[in-house]
Short mmCIF file of C-alpha atoms in Angstrom, two decimals:
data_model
loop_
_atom_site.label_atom_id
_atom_site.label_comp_id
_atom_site.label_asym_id
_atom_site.label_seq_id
_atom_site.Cartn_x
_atom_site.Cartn_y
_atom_site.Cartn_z
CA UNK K 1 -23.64 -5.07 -12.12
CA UNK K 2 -25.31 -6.08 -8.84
CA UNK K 3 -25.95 -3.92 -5.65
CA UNK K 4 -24.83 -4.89 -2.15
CA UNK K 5 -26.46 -7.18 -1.12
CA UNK K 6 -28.99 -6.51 1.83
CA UNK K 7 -27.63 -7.20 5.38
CA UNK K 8 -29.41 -8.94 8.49
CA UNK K 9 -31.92 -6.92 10.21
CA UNK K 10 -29.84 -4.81 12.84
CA UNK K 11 -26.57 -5.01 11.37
CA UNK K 12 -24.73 -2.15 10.14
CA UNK K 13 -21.89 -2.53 7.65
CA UNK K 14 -18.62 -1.59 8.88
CA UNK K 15 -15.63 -0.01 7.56
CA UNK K 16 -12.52 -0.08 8.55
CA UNK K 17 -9.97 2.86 8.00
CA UNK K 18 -6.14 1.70 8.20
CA UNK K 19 -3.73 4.87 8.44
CA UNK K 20 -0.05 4.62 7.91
CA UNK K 21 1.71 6.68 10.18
CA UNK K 22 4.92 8.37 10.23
CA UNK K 23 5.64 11.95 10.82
CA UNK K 24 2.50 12.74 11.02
CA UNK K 25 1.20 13.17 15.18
CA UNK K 26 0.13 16.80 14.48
CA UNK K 27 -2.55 15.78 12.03
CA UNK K 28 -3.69 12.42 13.95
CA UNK K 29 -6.26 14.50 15.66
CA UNK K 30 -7.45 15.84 12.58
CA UNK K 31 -7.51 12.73 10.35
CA UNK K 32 -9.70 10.88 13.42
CA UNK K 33 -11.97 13.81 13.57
CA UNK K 34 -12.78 13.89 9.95
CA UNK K 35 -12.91 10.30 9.50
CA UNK K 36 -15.56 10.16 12.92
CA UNK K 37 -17.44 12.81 10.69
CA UNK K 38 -17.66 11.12 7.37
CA UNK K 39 -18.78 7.85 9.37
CA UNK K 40 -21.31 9.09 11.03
CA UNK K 41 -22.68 10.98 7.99
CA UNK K 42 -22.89 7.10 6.10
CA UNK K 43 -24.21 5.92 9.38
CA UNK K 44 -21.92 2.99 9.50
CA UNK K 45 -20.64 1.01 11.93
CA UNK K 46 -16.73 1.83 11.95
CA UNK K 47 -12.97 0.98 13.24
CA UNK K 48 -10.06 3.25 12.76
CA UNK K 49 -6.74 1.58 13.21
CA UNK K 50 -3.23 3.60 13.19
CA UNK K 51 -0.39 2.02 12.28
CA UNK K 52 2.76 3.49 14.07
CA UNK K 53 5.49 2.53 11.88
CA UNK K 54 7.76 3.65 14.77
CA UNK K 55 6.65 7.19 14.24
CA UNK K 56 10.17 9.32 15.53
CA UNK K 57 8.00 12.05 17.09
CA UNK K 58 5.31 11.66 19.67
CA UNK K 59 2.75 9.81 17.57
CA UNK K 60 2.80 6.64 20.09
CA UNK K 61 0.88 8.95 22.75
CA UNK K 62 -0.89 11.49 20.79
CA UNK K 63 -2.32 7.53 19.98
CA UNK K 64 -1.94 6.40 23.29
CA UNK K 65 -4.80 8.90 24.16
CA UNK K 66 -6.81 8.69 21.29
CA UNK K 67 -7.57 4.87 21.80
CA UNK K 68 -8.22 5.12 25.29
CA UNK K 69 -10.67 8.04 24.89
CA UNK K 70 -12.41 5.76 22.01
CA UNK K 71 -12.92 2.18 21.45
CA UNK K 72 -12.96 2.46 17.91
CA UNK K 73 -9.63 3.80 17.45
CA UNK K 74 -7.24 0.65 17.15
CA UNK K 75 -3.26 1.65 17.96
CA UNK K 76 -0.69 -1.08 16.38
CA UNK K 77 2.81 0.13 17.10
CA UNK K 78 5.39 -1.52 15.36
CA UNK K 79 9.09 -2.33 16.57
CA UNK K 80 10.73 -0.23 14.14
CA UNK K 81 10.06 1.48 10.61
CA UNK K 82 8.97 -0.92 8.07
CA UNK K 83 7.50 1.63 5.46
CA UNK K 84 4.12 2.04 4.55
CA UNK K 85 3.52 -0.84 2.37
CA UNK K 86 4.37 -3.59 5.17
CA UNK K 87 1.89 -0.35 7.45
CA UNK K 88 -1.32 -1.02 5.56
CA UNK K 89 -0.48 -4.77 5.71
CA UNK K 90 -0.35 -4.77 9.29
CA UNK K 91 -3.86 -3.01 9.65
CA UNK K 92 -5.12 -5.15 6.87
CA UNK K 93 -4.49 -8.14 8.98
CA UNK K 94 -6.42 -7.09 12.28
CA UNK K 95 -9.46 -4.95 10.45
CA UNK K 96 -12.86 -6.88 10.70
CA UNK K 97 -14.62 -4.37 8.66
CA UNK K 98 -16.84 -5.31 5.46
CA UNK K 99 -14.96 -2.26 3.30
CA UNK K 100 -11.33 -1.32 3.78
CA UNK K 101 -10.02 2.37 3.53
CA UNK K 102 -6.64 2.96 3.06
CA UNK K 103 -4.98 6.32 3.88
CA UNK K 104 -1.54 8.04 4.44
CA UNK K 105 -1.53 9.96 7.64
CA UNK K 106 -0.17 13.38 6.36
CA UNK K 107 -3.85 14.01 5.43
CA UNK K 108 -2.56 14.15 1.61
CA UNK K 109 -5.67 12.08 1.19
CA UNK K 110 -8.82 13.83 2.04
CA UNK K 111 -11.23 10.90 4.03
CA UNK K 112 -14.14 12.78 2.73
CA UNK K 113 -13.88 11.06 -0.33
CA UNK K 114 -14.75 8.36 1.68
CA UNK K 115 -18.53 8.73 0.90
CA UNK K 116 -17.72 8.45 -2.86
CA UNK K 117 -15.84 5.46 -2.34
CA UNK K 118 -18.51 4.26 -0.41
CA UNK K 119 -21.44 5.10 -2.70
CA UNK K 120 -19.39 3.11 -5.60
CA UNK K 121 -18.97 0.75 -2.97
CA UNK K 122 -22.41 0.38 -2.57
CA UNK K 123 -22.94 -0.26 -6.50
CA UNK K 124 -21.52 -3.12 -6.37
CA UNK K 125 -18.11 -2.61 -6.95
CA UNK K 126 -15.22 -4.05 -5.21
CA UNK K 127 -11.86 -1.70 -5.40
CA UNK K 128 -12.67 1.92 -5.62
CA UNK K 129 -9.48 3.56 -6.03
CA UNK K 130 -8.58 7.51 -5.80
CA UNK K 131 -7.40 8.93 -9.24
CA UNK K 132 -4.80 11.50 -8.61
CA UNK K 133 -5.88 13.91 -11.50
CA UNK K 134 -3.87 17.45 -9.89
CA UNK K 135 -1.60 17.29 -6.88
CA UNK K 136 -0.05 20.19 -5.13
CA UNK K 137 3.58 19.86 -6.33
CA UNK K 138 6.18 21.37 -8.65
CA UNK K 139 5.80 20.82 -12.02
CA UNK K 140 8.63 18.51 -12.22
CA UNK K 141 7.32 16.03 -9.64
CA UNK K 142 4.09 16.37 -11.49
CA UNK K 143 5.54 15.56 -14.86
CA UNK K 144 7.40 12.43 -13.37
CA UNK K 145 4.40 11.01 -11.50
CA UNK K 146 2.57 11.00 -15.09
CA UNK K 147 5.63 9.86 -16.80
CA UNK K 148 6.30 6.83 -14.35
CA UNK K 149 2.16 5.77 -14.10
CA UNK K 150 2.39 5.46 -17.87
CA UNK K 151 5.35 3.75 -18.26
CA UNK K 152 4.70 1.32 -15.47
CA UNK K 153 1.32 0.75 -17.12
CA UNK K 154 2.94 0.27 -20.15
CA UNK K 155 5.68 -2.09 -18.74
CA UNK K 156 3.12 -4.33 -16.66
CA UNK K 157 1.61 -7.60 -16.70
CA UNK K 158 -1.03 -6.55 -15.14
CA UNK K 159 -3.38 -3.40 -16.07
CA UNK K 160 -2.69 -0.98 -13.63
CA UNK K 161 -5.02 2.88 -13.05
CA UNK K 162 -2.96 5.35 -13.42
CA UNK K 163 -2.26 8.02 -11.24
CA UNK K 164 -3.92 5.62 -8.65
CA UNK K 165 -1.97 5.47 -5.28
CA UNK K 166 -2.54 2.85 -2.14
CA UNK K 167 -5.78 5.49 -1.22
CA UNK K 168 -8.88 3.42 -1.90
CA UNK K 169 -11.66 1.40 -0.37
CA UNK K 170 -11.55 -2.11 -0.96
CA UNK K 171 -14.48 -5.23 -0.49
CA UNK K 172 -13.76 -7.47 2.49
CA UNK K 173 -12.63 -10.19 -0.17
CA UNK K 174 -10.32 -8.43 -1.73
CA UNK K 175 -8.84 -7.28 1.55
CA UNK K 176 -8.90 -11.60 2.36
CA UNK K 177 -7.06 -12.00 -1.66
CA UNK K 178 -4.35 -9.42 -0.21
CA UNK K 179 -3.89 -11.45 2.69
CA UNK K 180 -3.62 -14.78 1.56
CA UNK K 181 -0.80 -13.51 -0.59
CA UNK K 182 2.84 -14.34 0.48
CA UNK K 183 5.14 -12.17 -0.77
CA UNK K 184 6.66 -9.76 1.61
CA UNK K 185 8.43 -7.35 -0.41
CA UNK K 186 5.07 -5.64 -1.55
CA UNK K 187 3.57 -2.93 -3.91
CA UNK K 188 0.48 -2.92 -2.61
CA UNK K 189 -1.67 -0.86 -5.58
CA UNK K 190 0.29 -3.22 -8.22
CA UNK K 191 -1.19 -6.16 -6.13
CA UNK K 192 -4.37 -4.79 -5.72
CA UNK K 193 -4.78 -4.48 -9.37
CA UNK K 194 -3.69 -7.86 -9.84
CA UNK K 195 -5.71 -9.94 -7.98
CA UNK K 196 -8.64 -8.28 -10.15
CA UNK K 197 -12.69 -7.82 -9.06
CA UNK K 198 -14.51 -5.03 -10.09
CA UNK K 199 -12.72 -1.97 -9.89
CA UNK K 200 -12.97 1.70 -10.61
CA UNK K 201 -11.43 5.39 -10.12
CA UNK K 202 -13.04 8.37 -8.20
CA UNK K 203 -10.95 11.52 -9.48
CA UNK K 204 -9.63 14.00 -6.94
CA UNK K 205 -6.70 16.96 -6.08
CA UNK K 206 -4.10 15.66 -3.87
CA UNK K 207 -3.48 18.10 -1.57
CA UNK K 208 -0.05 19.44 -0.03
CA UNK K 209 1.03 17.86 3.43
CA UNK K 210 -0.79 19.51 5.96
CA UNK K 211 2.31 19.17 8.54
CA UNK K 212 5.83 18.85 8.20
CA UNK K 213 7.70 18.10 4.64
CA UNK K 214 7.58 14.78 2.84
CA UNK K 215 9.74 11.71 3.85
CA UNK K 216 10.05 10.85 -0.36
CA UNK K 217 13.05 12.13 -2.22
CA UNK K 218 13.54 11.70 -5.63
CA UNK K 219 16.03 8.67 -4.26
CA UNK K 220 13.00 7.26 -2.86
CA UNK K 221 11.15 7.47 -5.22
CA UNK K 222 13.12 6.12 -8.10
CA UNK K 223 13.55 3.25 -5.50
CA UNK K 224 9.45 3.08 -5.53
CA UNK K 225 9.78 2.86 -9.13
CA UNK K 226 11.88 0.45 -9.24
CA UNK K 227 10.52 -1.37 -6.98
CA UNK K 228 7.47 -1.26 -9.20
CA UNK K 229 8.61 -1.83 -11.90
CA UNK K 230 10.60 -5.35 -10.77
CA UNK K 231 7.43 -6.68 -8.88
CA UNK K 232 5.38 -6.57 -11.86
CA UNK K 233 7.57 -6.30 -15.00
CA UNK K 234 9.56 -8.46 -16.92
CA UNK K 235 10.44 -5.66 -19.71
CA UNK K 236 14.25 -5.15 -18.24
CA UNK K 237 14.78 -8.68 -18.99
CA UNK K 238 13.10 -8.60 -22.42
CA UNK K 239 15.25 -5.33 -23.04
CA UNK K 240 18.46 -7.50 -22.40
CA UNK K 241 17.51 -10.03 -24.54
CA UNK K 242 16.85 -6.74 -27.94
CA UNK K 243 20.16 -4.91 -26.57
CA UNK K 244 22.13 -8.60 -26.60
CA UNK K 245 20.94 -9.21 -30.16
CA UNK K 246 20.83 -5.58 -31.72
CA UNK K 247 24.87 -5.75 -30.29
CA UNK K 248 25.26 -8.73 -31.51
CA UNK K 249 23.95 -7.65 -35.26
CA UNK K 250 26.49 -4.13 -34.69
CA UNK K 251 29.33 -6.29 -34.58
CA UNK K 252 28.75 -8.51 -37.13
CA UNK K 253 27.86 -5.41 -39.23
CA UNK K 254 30.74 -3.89 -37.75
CA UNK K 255 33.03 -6.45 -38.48
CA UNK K 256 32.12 -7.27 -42.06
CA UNK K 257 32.41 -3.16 -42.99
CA UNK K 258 35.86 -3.75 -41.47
CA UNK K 259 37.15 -6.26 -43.80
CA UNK K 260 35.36 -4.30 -47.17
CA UNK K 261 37.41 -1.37 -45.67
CA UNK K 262 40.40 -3.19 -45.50
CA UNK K 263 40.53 -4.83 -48.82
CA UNK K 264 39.29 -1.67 -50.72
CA UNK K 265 41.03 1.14 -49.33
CA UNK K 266 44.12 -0.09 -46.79
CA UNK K 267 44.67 3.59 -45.49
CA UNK K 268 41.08 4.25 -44.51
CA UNK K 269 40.70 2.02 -41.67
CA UNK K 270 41.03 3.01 -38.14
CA UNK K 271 44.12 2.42 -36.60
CA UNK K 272 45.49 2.55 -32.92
CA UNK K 273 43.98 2.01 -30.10
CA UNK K 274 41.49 4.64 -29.46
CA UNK K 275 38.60 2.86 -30.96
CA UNK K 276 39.14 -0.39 -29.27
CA UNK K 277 38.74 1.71 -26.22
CA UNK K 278 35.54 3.15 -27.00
CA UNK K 279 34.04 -0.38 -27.94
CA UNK K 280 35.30 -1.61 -24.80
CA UNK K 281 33.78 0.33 -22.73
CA UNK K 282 30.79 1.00 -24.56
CA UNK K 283 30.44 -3.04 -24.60
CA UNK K 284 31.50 -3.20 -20.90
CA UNK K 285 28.62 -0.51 -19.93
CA UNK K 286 26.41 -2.58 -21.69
CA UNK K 287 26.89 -5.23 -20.03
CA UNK K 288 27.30 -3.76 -16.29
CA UNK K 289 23.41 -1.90 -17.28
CA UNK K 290 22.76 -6.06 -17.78
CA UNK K 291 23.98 -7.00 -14.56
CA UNK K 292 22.59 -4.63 -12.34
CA UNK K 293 18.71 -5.21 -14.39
CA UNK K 294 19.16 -9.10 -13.53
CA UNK K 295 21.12 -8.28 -9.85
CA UNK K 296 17.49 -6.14 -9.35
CA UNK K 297 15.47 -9.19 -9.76
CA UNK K 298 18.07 -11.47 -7.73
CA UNK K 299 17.46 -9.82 -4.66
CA UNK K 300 13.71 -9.17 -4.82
CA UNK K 301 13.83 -13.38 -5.20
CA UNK K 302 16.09 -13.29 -2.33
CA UNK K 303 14.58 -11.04 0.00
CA UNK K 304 10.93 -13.85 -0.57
CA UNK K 305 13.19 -16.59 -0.20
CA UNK K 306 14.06 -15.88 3.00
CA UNK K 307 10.84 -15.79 4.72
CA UNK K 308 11.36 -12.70 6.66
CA UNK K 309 8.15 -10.89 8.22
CA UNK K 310 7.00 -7.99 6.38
CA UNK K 311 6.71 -6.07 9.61
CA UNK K 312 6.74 -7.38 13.36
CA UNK K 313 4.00 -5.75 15.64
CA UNK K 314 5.19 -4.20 19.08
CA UNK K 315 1.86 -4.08 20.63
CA UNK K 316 -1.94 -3.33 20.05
CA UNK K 317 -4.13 -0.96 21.91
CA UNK K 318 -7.93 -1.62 21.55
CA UNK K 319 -7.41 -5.02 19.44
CA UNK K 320 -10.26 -5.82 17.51
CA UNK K 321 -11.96 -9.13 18.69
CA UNK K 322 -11.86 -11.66 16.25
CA UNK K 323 -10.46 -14.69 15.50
CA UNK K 324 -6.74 -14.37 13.64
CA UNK K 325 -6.14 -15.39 10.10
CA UNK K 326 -5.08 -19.13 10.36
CA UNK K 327 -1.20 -19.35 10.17
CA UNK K 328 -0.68 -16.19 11.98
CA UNK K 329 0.33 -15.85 15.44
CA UNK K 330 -2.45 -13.86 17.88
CA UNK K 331 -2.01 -10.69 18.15
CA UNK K 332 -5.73 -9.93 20.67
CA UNK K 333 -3.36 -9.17 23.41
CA UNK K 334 -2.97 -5.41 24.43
CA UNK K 335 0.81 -4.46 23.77
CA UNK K 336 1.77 -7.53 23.63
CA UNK K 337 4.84 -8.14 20.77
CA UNK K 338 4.08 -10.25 17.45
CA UNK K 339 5.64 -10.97 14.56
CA UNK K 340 3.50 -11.47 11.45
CA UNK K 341 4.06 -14.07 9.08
#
């Protein structure tokens, strides 16, 4: 494996931290302090860019004041909640650093790992990922976050870490890969494992939230399974196609132990109509389970067919300067409303 290569005389690499925020302008403060900290321990040149996903509490001025108090705090404010997926995008699409952090804002993951991304970074390899190995949580969230990793591993086309959330540090081409990518209905850690490079885990606890209690339910989070699952899957539909058959084999079965019944012993066949009930709606359950598998991956082609913006941007404070990705619409203006495409 290759180092880094070396840089030009006077130029310091820079990363840039992207935080997703929502419910979470107590621990703003804190997440810029530590990050600050960790930077200037790697002595790196360094942007930190907030993403208010329209943040219900006072997180647009606690932000507000951070960015005018520091020029390397970048503020995007978006026009209404888009979730965190279509957050990182939007901060993935102004950053101009050579290494990408990723980070929720509820300081569930620590930026001090930061220098162990970094070091890996350094190595030469491209995605360094955090490993969730313990997590503060009951045990039956922690049983169904290692359930669901495995199974979606197991499930995918793609070979996905386990226990590997969106936390990670990520090459400037890889962060260029995501980009160029046009699906908006994203899972970004299934993505990042598919468009490959060199990648590997750093194993850490993931804390409790620091402020506040979660936004995820375990409705949300079956829909972030799902989600998953249909992005990167195609298991459901092979699973129709061994239901459809092994049904298909039960009835024939069924019917030919029918007729031996029948000819053999008359009285011993079922009569009436309670078992034509039970086939009926065992077939019709069947078949509804069918329909709502292939209705799943309907509307995730629907929702890409129509084009919409994964997230439309309500102004920028402290805008990076650099050019835009071609294709996009500017967004260098201070405050000034975009939509991304």
């Amino acid at each position: 494996m290759c180092a880094m290569p070396e840089l030009p005389q006077g130029r310091r690499r820079k990363i840039s931290a992207i935080i997703a925020c929502y419910r979470d302008a107590p621990a703003i403060p804190i997440m810029y302090d530590r990050l600050v900290a960790v930077f200037t321990k790697l002595d790196v040149d360094y942007e930190i860019i907030f993403v208010n996903d329209a943040s219900p509490d006072d997180a647009e001025a606690v932000l507000e004041q951070l960015s005018d108090r520091d020029a390397h705090v970048v503020a995007v404010t978006h026009s209404r909640n888009f979730g965190s997926q279509s957050a990182f995008t939007s901060g993935m699409r102004v950053c101009t650093g050579d290494a990408v952090v990723l980070l929720d804002g509820d300081l569930q993951d620590p930026p001090e790992l930061i220098e162990a991304f970094h070091a890996k970074w350094l190595e030469g390899y491209d995605v360094v990922y955090g490993a969730r190995v313990a997590r503060e949580a009951n045990r039956f969230l922690q049983v169904s976050y290692k359930i669901f990793y495995r199974l979606f591993r197991a499930a995918s086309y793609v070979p996905v870490p386990l226990d590997a959330g969106d936390f990670s540090l990520m090459d400037r081409q890889v962060v260029d890969a995501l980009n160029s990518l046009p699906e908006t209905n994203r899972f970004l850690r299934g993505l990042r494992a598919w468009v490959g490079f060199r990648q590997i885990g750093v194993p850490y606890h993931r804390p409790e939230r620091m402020f506040g209690t979660t936004t995820n339910s375990l409705l949300r989070n079956i829909g972030w399974a799902r989600k998953a699952i249909f992005s990167f899957s195609y298991v459901p539909l092979e699973l129709i196609t061994a239901v459809g058959v092994l049904t298909t084999i039960a009835a024939f079965i069924a019917i030919l132990v029918e007729i031996i019944v029948r000819i053999v012993s008359p009285a011993s066949a079922p009569t009436g109509l309670t078992s034509i009930i039970v086939l009926v709606l065992f077939i019709g359950g069947i078949q509804l389970l069918c329909l709502s598998v292939i209705g799943s991956y309907l509307a995730h082609i629907y929702e890409e067919v129509k084009r919409r913006p994964p997230y439309i941007v309500a102004g920028i404070r402290n805008p990076p300067s650099h050019p835009d990705t071609p294709g996009e619409q500017s967004e260098t203006a201070e405050d000034q409303p975009s939509v991304a495409s």
